[in-house]
Short mmCIF file of C-alpha atoms in Angstrom, two decimals:
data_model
loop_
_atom_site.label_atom_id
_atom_site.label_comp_id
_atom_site.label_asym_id
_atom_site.label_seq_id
_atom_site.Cartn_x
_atom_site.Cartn_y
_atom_site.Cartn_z
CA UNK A 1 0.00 0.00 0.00
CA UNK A 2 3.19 2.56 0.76
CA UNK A 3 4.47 2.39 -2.98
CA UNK A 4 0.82 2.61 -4.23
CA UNK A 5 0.02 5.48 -2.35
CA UNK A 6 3.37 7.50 -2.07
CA UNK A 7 1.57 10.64 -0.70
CA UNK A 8 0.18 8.93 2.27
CA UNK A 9 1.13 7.90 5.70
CA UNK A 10 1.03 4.19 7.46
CA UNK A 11 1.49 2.77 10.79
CA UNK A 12 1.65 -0.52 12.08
CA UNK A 13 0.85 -1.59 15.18
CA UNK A 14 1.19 -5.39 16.86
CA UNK A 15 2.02 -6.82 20.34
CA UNK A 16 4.60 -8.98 18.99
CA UNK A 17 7.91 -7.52 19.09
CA UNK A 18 9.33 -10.31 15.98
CA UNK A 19 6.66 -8.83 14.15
CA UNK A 20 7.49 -5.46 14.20
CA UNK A 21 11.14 -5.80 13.87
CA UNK A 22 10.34 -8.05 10.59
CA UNK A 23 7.77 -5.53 9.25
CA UNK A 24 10.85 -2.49 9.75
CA UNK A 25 13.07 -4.66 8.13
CA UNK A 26 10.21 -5.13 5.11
CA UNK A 27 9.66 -1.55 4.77
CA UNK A 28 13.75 -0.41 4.41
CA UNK A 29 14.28 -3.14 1.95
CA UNK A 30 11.17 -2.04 -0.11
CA UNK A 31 12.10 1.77 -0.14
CA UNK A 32 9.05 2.82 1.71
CA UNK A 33 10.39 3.75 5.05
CA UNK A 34 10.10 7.02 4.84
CA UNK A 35 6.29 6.65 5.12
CA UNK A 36 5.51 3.43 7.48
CA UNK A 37 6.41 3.65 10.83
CA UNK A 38 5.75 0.15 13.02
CA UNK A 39 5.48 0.10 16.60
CA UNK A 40 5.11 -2.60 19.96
CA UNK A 41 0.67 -2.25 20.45
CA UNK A 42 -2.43 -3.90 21.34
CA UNK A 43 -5.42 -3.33 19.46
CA UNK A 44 -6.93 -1.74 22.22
CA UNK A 45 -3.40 0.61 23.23
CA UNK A 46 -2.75 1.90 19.81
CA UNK A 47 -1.99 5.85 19.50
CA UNK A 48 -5.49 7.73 18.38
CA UNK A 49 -4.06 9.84 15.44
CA UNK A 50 -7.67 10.32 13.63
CA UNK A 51 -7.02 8.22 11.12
CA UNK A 52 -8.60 7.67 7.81
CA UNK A 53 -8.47 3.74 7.62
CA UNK A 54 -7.89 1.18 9.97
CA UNK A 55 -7.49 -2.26 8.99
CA UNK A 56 -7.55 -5.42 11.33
CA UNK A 57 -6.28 -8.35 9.21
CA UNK A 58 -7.41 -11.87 10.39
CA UNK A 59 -6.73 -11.10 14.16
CA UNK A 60 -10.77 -9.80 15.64
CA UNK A 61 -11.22 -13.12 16.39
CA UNK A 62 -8.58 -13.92 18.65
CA UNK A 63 -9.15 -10.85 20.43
CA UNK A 64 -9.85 -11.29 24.15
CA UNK A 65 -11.67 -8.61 24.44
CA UNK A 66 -13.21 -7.56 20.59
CA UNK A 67 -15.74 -5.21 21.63
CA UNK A 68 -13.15 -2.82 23.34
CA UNK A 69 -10.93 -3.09 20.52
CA UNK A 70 -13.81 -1.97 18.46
CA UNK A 71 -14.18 1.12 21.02
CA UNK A 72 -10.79 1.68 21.07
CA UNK A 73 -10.97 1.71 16.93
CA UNK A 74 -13.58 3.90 17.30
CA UNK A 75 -11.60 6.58 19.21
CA UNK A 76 -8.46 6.90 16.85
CA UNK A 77 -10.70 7.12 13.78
CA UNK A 78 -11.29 10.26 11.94
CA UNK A 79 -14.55 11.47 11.85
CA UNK A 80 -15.50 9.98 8.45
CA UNK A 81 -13.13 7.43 8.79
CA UNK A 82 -13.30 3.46 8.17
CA UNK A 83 -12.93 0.47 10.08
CA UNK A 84 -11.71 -2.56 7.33
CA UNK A 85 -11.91 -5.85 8.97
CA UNK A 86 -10.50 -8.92 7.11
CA UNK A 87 -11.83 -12.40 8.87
CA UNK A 88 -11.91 -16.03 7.69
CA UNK A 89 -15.18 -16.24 5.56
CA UNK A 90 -17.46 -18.18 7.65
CA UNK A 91 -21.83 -18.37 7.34
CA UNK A 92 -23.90 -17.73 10.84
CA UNK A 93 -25.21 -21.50 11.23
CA UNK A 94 -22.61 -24.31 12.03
CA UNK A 95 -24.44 -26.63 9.53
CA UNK A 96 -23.63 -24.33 6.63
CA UNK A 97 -19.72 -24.08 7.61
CA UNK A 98 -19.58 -28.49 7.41
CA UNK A 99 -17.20 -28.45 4.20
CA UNK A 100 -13.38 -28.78 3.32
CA UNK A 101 -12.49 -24.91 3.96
CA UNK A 102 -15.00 -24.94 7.40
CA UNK A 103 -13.34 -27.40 8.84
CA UNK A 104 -9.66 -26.37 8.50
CA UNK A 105 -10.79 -23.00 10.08
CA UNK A 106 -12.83 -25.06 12.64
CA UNK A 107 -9.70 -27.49 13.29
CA UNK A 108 -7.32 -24.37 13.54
CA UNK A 109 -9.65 -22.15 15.57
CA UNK A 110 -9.79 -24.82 17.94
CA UNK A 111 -6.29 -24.67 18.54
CA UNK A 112 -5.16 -21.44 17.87
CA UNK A 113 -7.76 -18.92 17.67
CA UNK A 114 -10.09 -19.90 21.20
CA UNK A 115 -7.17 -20.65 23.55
CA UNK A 116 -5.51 -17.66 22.13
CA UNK A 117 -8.65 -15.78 22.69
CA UNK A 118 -9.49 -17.52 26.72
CA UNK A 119 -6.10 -16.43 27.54
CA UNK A 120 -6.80 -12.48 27.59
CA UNK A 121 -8.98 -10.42 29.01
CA UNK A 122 -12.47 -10.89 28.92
CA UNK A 123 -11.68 -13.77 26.45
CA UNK A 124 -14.55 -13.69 24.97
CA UNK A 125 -13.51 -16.59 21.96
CA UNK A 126 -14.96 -15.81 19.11
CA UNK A 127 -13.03 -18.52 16.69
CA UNK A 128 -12.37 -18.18 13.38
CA UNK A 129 -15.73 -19.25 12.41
CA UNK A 130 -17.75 -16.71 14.30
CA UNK A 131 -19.71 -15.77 10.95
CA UNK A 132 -21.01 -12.31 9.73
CA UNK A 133 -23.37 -12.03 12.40
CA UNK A 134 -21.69 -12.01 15.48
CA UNK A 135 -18.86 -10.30 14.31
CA UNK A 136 -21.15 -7.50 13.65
CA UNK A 137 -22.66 -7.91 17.06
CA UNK A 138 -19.21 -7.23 18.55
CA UNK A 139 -18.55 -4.29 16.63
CA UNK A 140 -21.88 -2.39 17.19
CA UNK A 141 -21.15 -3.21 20.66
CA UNK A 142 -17.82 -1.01 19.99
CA UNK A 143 -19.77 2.00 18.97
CA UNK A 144 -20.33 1.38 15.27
CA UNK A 145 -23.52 2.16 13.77
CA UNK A 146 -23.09 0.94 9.90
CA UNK A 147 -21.12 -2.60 8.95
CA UNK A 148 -21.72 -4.55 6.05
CA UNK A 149 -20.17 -7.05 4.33
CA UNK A 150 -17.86 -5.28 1.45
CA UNK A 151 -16.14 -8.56 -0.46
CA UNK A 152 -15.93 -12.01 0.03
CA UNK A 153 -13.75 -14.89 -1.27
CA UNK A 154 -14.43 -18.63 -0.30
CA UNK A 155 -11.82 -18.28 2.70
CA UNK A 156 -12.20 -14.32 3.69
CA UNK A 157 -14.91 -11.87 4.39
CA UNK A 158 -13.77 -8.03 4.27
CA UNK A 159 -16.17 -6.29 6.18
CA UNK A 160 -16.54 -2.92 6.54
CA UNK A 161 -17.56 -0.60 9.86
CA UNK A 162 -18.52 3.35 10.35
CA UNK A 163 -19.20 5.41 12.93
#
């Protein structure tokens, strides 16, 4: 996004410091270091710097405590701003996830995504197949008053969330 967008600004954010030593490295190599800046956060300690976009890729899920990231999203947002949220595609009834792609997220969820989840705050566990419907429930819970579902491929949702 850096070398597509030249004139804008990005920043990073995760709790792992491998990550964000990785994602430096990344940006220097690529040339686009003078515009990314990555930093040691949790979704829910992140600077507020009213910002135009904020994109959560594949992590809501594993959140602890989702609903208070999607307050603190909420806070660091510009006032037009836009919440992008990239989760594994999953449908709202357990019967309809029962095929080859459902239950690789199911099997992984189960030991990745929940325990990762019941090991924070709140842990609320959400799983990678928490579907459109719930995920929507935790974000209006943040604060948001307008979500929908923007794209969709047969293993991601992108979802989209306004103030």
């Amino acid at each position: 996004m850096a070398k597509a967008f030249p004139n804008s600004k990005f920043y990073g954010y995760d709790y792992h410091p491998g990550s964000i030593e990785a994602a430096r490295k990344a940006a220097r190599e690529e040339g686009v270091g003078d515009r990314v800046s990555f930093e040691i956060a949790t979704a829910k300690t992140f600077p507020a710097r009213g910002f135009d976009l904020v994109c959560f890729f594949d992590c809501l899920h594993d959140m602890g405590d989702p609903a208070g990231a999607a307050r603190h999203v909420g806070e660091t947002l510009s006032s037009d701003g836009t919440w992008m949220i990239v989760e594994p595609f999953a449908q709202d009834r357990l019967e309809d996830n029962l095929n080859p792609v459902g239950a690789v997220f199911y099997a992984a969820s189960t030991v990745i995504c929940v325990p990762a989840s019941l090991s924070q705050e709140v842990g609320l566990a959400l799983g990678a197949q928490a579907g459109e419907a719930r995920l929507k429930k935790v974000v209006m819970e943040g604060g948001f008053r307008r979500f929908r579902r923007a794209a969709e491929t047969p293993f991601n949702m992108v979802l989209e969330a306004r103030l």
